[in-house]
Tab-separated table of C-alpha atoms in Angstrom:
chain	number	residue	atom	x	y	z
C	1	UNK	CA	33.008	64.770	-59.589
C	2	UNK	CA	31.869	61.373	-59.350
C	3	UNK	CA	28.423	60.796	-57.988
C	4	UNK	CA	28.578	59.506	-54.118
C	5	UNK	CA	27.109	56.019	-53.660
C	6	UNK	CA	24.663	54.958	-51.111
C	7	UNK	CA	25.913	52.466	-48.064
C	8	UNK	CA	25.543	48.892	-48.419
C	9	UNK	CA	22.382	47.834	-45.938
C	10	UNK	CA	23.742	45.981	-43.264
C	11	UNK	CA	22.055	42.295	-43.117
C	12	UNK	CA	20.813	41.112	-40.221
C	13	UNK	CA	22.736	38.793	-38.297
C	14	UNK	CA	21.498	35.140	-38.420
C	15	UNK	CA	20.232	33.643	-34.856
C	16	UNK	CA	22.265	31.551	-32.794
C	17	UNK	CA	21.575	27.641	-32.784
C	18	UNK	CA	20.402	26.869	-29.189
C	19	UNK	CA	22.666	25.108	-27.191
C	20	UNK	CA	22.350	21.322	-26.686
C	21	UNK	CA	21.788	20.453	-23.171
C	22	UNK	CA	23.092	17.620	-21.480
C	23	UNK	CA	20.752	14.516	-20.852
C	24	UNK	CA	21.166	15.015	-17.002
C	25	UNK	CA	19.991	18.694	-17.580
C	26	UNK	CA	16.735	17.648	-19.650
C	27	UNK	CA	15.468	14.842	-16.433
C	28	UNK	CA	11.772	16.315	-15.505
C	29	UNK	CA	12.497	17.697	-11.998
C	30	UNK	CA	10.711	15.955	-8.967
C	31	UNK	CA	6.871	16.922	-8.329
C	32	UNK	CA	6.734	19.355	-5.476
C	33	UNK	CA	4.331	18.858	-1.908
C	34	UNK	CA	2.407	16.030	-1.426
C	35	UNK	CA	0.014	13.040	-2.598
C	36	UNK	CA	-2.919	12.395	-0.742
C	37	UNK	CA	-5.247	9.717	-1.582
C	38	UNK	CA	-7.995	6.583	-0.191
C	39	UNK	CA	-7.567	3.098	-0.857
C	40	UNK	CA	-9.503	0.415	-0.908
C	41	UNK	CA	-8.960	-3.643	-1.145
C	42	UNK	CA	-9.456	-7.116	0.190
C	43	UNK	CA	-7.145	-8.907	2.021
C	44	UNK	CA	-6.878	-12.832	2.768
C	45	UNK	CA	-5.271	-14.538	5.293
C	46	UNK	CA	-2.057	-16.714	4.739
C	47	UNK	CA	-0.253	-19.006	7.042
C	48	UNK	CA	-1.906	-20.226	10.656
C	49	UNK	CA	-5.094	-18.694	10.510
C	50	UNK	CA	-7.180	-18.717	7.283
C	51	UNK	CA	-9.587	-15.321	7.318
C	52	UNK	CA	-11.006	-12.585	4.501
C	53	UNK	CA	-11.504	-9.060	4.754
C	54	UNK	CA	-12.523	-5.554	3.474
C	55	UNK	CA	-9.773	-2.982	3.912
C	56	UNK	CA	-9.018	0.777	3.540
C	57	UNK	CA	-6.019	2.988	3.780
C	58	UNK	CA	-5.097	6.659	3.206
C	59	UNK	CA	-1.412	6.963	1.885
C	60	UNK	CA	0.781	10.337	1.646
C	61	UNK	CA	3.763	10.635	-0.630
C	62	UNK	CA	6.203	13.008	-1.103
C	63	UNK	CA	8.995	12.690	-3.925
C	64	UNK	CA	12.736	12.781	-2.504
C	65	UNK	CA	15.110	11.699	-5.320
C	66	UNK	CA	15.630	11.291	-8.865
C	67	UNK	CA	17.478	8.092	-9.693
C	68	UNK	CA	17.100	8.054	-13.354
C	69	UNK	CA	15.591	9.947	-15.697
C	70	UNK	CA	12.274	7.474	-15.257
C	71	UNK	CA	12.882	6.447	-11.722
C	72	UNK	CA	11.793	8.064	-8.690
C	73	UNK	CA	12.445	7.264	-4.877
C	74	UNK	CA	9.568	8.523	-2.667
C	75	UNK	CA	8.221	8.363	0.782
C	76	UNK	CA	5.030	6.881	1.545
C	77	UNK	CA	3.062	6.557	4.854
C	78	UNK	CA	0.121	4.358	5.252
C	79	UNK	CA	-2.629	4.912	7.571
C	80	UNK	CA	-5.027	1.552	7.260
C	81	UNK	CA	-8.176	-0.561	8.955
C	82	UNK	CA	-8.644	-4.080	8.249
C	83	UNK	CA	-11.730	-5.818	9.266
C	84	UNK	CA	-11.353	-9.408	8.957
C	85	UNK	CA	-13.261	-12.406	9.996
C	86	UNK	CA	-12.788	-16.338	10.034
C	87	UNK	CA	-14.118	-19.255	11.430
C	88	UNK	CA	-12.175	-21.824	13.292
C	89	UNK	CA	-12.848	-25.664	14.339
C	90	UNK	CA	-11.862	-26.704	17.556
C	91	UNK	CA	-12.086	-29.906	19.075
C	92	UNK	CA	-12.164	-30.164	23.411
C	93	UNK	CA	-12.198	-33.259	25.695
C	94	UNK	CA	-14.761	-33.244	27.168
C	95	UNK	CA	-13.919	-36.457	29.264
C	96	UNK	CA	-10.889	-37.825	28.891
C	97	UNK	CA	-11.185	-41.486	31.520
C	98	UNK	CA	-14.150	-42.426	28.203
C	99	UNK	CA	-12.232	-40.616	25.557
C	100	UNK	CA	-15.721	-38.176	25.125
C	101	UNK	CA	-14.808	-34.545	22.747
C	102	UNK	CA	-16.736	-32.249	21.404
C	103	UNK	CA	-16.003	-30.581	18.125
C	104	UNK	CA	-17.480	-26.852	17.204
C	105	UNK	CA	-16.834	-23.959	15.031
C	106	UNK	CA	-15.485	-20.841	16.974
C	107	UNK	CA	-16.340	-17.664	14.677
C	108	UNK	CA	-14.436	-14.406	14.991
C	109	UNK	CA	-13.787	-11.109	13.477
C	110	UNK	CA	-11.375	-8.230	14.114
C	111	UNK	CA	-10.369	-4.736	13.382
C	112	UNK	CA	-6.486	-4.478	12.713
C	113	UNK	CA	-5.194	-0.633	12.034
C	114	UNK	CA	-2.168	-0.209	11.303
C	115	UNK	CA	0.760	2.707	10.850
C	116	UNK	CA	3.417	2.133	8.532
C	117	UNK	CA	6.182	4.380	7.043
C	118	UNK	CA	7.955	3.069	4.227
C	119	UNK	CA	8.957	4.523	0.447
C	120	UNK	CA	7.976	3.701	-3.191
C	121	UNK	CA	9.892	3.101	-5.775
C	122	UNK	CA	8.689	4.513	-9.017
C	123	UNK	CA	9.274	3.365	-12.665
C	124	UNK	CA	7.773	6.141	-15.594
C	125	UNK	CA	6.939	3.261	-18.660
C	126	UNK	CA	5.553	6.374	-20.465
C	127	UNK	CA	4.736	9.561	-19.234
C	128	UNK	CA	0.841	8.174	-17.835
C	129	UNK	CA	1.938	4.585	-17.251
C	130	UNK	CA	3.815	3.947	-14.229
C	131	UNK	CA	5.018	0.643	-12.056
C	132	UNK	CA	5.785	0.993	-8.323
C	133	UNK	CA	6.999	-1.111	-5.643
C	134	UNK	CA	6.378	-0.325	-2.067
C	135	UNK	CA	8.349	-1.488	1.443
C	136	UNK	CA	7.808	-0.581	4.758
C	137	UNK	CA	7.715	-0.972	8.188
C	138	UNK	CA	5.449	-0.249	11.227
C	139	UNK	CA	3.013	-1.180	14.104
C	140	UNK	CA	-0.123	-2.861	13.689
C	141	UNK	CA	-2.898	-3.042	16.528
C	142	UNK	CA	-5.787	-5.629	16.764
C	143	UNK	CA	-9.155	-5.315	18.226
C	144	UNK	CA	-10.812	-8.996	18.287
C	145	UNK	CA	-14.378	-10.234	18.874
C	146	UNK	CA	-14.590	-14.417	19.500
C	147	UNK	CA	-18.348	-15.848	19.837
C	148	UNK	CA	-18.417	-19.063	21.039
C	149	UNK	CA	-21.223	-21.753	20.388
C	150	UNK	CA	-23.462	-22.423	23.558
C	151	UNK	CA	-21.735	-26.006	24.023
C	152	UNK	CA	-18.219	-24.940	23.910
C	153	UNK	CA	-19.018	-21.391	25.913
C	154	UNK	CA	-18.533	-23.247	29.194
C	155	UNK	CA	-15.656	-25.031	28.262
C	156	UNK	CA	-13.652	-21.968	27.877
C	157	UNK	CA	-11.163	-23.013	25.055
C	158	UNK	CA	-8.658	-20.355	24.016
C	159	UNK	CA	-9.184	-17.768	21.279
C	160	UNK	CA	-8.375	-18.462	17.936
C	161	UNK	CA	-7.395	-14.508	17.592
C	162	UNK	CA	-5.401	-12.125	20.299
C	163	UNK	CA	-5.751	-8.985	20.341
C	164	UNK	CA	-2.954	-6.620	20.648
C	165	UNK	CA	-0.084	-4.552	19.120
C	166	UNK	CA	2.147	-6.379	16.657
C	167	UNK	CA	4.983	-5.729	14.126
C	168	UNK	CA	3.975	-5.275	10.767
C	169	UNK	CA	5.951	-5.487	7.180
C	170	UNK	CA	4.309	-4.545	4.295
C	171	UNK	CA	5.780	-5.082	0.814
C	172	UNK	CA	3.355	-4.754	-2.185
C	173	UNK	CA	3.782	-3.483	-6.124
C	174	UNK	CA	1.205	-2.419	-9.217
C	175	UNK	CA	0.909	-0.002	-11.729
C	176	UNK	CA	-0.166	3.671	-11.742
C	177	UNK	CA	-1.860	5.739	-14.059
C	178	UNK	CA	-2.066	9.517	-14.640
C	179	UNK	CA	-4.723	11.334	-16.214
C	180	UNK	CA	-3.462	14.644	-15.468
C	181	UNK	CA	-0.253	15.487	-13.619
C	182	UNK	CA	-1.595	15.674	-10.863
C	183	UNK	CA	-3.772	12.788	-10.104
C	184	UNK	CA	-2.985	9.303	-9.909
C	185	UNK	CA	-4.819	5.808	-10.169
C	186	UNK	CA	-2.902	3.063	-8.842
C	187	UNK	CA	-3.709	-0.837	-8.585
C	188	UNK	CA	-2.192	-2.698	-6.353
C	189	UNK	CA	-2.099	-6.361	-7.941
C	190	UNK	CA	0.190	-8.170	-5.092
C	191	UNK	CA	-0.040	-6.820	-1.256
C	192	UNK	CA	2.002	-8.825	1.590
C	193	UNK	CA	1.962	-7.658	5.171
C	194	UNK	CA	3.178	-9.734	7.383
C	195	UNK	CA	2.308	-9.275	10.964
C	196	UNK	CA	4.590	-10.448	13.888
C	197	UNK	CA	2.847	-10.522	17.408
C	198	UNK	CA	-1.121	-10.628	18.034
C	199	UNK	CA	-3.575	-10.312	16.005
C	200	UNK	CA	-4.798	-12.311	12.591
C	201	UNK	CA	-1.324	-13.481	11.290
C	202	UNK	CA	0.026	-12.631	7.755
C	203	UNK	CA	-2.427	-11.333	5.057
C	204	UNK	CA	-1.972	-11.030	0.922
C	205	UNK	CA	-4.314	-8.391	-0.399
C	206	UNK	CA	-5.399	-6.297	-3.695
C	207	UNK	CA	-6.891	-2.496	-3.334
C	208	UNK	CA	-7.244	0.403	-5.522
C	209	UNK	CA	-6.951	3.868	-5.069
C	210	UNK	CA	-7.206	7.330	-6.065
C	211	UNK	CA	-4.696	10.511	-5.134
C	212	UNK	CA	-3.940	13.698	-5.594
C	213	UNK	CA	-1.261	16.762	-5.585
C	214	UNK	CA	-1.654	19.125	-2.863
């Protein structure tokens, strides 16, 4: 009889390629919780009254919606304190039958805080390069100080400054960058809030600031 042959050794079956996914399916997913951070910036008056200031803020973001694979919709709310301060010339008749006035410098400061929601607009350049473009709207509330020179303190002319509650729309845009996922340096090189109601009037400002992922 014919010697009985040995079975063939089964090869081993080749892995499957992986799948290709689709380019909606490989868009990083949004960043869960939220961004906490300070701020901190100058702001200078624009328009009717002509003042400079220190400022800070504390913003909170949360991510809501993926537009593009590099764009991201988010809301932000700002918490911020202004303290700005101006000088003002003001000229009062003292007599007006010989045409007599007196002309002095009214100095004033005040403390504007404001509250206002809004969202940011987020562009990914690179993975730690971003731009961002913020819009909002909310209150603003001003606590003013006016010292008048001796000569014009009996005179009694009106304040340069009002305090009070006001509208406020803020609009401003920079670039972030990330050292790690979770933190965040932004710079904020154009600010615009413009105030409607008492208070200091419009201001344009630049701040920095610092946040991170809770």
């Amino acid at each position: 009889t014919a010697p009985a042959t040995a079975p063939a050794l089964a090869r081993p079956a080749a892995p499957a390629a992986p799948a290709l996914q689709p380019l909606e399916d490989a868009a990083p997913s949004l960043a869960t919780g939220w961004r906490f951070g300070p701020a901190f910036g100058v702001e200078f008056g624009i328009g009717d009254a002509d003042y400079d200031g220190l400022a800070i803020r504390v913003d909170a973001q949360r991510e809501l919606s993926r537009l593009s694979p590099q764009a991201t919709l988010s809301f932000l709310g700002v918490l911020s304190m202004a303290h700005a301060s101006g000088k003002e010339s003001v000229t009062v008749v003292v007599d007006p039958f010989l045409g007599r006035s007196l002309t002095a410098a009214i100095e004033w400061d005040a403390n504007v805080f404001e509250a206002v929601p809004g969202g940011r607009l987020t562009y990914a350049a690179t993975p730690a390069v971003s731009l961002f473009a913020d819009a909002g709207l909310g209150l603003a509330y001003t606590v003013a100080n006016v010292r008048l020179p001796p000569a014009l303190a009996a005179l009694g002319p009106s304040d340069p400054v009002d305090g009070g509650l006001a509208g406020v729309l803020r609009l401003a845009g920079g670039i972030a960058l990330a050292p790690t996922p979770a933190l965040r340096v932004t710079v904020q090189a154009i600010g615009l809030d413009v105030r409607f109601g008492n208070g200091p009037g419009s201001g344009f400002g630049l701040a920095a600031s610092i946040s991170h992922r809770l």
